[in-house]
CSV table of C-alpha atoms in Angstrom, one decimal:
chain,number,residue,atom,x,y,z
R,1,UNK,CA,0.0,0.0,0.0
R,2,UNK,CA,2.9,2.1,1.0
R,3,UNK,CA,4.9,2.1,-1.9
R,4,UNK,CA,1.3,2.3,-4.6
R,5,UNK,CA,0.2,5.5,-2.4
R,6,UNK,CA,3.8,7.2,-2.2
R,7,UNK,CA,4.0,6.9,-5.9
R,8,UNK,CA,0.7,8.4,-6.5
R,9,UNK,CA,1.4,11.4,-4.2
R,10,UNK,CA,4.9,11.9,-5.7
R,11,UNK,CA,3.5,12.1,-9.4
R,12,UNK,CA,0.9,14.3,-8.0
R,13,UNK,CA,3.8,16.2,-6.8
R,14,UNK,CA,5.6,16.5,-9.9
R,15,UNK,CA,8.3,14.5,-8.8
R,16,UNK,CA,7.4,11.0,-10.6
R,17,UNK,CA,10.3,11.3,-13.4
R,18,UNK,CA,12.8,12.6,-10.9
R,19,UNK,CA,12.5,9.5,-8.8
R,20,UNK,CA,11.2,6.3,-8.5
R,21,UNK,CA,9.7,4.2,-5.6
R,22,UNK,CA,9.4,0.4,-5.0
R,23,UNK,CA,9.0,-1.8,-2.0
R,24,UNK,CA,10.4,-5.4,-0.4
R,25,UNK,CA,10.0,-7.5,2.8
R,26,UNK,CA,12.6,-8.6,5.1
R,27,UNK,CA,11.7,-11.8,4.4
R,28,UNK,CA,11.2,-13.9,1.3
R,29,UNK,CA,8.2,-15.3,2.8
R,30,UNK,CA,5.6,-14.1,0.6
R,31,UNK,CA,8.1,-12.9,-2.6
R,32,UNK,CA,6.5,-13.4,-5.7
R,33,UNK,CA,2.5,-13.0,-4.6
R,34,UNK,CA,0.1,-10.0,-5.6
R,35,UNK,CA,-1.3,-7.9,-3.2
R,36,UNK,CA,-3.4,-8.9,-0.1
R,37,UNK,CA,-7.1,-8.4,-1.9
R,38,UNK,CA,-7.7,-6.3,1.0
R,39,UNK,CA,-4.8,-3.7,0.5
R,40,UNK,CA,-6.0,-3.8,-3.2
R,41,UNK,CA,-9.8,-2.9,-2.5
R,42,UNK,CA,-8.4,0.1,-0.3
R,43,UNK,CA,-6.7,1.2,-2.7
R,44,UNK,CA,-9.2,0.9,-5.6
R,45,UNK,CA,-11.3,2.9,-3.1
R,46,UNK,CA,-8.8,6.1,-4.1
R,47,UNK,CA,-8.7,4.7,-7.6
R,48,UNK,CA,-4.9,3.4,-7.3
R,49,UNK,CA,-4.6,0.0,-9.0
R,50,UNK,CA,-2.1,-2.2,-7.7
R,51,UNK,CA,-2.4,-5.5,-10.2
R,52,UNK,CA,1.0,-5.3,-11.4
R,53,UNK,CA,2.5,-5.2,-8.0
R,54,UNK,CA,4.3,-8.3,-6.3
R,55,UNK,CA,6.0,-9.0,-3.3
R,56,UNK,CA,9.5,-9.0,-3.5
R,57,UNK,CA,12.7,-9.6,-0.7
R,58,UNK,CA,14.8,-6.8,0.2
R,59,UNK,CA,18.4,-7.2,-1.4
R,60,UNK,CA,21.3,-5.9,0.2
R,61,UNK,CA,22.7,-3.7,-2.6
R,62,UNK,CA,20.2,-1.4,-2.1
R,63,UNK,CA,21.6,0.2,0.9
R,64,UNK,CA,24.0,1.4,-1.7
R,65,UNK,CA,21.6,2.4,-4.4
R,66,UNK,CA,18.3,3.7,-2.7
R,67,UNK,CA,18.1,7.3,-1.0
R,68,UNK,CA,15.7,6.9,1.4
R,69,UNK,CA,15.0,3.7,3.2
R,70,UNK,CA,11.3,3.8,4.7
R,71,UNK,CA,10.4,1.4,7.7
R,72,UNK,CA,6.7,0.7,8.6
R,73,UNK,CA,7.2,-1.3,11.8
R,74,UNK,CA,9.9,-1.4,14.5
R,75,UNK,CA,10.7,-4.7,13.2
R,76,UNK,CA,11.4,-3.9,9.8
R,77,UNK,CA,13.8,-1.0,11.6
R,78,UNK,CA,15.6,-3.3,13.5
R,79,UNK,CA,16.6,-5.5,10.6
R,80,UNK,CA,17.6,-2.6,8.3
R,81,UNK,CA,19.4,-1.4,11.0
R,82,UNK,CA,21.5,-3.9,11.8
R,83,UNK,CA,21.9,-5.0,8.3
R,84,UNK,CA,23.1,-1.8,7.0
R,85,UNK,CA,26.3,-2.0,6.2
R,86,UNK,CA,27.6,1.3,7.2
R,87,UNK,CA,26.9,4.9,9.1
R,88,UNK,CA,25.6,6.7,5.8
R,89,UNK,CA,23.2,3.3,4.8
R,90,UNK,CA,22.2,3.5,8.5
R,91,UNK,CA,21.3,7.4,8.6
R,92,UNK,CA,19.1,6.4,4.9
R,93,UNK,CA,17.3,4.4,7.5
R,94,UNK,CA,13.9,6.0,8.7
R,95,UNK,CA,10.3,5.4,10.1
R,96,UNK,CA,7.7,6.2,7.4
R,97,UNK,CA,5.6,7.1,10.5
R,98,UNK,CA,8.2,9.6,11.6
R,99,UNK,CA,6.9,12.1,8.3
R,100,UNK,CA,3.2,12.4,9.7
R,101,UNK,CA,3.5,15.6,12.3
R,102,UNK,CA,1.6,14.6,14.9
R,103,UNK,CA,4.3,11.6,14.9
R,104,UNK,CA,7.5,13.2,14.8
R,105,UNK,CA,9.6,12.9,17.5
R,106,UNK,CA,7.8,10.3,19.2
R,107,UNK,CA,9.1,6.7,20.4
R,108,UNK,CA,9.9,4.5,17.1
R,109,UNK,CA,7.7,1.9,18.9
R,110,UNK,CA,4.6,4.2,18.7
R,111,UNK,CA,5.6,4.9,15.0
R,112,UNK,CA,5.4,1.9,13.6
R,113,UNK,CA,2.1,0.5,11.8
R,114,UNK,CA,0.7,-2.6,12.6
R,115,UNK,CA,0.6,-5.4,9.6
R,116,UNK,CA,-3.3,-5.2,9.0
R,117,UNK,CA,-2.6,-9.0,7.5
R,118,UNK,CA,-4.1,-10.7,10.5
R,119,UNK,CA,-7.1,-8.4,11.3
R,120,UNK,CA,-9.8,-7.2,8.5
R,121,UNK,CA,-10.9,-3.9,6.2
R,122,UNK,CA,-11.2,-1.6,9.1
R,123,UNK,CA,-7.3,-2.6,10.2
R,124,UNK,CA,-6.7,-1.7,6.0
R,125,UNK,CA,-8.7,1.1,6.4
R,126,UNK,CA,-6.3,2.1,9.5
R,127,UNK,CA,-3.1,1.8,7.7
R,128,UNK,CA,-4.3,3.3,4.8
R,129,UNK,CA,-5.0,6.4,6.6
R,130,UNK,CA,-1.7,6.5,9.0
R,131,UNK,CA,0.6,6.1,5.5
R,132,UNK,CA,-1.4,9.0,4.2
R,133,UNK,CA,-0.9,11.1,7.1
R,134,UNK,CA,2.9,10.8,6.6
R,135,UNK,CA,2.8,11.3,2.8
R,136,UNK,CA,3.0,15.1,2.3
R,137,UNK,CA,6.0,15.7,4.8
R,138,UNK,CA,7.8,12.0,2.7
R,139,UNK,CA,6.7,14.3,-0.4
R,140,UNK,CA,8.3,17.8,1.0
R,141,UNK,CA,11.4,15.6,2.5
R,142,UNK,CA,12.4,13.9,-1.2
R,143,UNK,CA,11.6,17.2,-2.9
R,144,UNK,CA,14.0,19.3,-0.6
R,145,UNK,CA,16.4,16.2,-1.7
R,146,UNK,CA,16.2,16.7,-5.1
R,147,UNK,CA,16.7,20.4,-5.1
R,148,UNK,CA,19.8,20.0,-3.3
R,149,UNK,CA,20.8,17.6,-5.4
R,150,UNK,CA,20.3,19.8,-8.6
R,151,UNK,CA,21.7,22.7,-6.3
R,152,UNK,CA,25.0,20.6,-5.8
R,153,UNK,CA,25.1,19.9,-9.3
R,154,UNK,CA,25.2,23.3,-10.8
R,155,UNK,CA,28.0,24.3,-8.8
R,156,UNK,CA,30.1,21.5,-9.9
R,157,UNK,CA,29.2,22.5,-13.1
């Protein structure tokens, strides 16, 4: 849901050929399956299709390759964490929960969102909303990125 709903809000944003967004597990466990229906009717519900998407394992060369590495759950934190491979992979590290204001600052425990896999459509429903709550400051956060970025690159130019 995550990764459908930050892609929607950065093309909404302008920012969709500037960067790109994708998602992986910790695990391999459910690599290589669609969407849970019920993350895919939530989504529908805001006209985001999410057919094409399928789960898919984290790989470690990304710590090198992505930007911005967004947790949803303390869990998923304390794996990256600890499988970062170094300080500036580590600092990439960050709570998607910690973009929502009225989360900032707060314990990483009471940040993270609860898997809505083992409840039903109102626990969807409740994700949905706290990943939306945190997309506009994810939005500002990559787009004060990017303009640094193409600040840095005129003056090497």
């Amino acid at each position: 849901m995550a990764e459908l709903m930050l892609t929607a809000a950065l093309e909404r944003a302008g920012l969709d050929g500037v960067v790109s967004v994708d998602s992986a597990g910790t695990t391999g466990y459910e690599a290589g399956r669609p969407i849970d229906p019920r993350a895919a009717r939530r989504l529908a519900a805001t006209q985001l299709a999410s057919q094409q998407h399928i789960a898919r394992e984290w790989v470690h060369d990304w710590f090198r390759e992505r930007d911005l590495i967004l947790a949803l759950d303390i869990d998923h934190y304390a794996w990256l964490s600890e499988a970062a491979p170094d300080q500036e992979s580590l600092e990439k590290i960050r709570m998607l929960r910690s973009f929502d204001p009225a989360m900032a600052g707060r314990d990483l425990l009471d940040q993270g969102i609860e898997d809505p896999w083992y409840g039903g459509h109102a626990d969807f429903d409740a994700v949905w909303h706290q990943i939306h709550a945190a997309l506009p400051g994810i939005v500002d956060h990559i787009r004060a990125a990017v303009l640094r970025g193409a600040e840095l690159q005129r003056q090497i130019h």
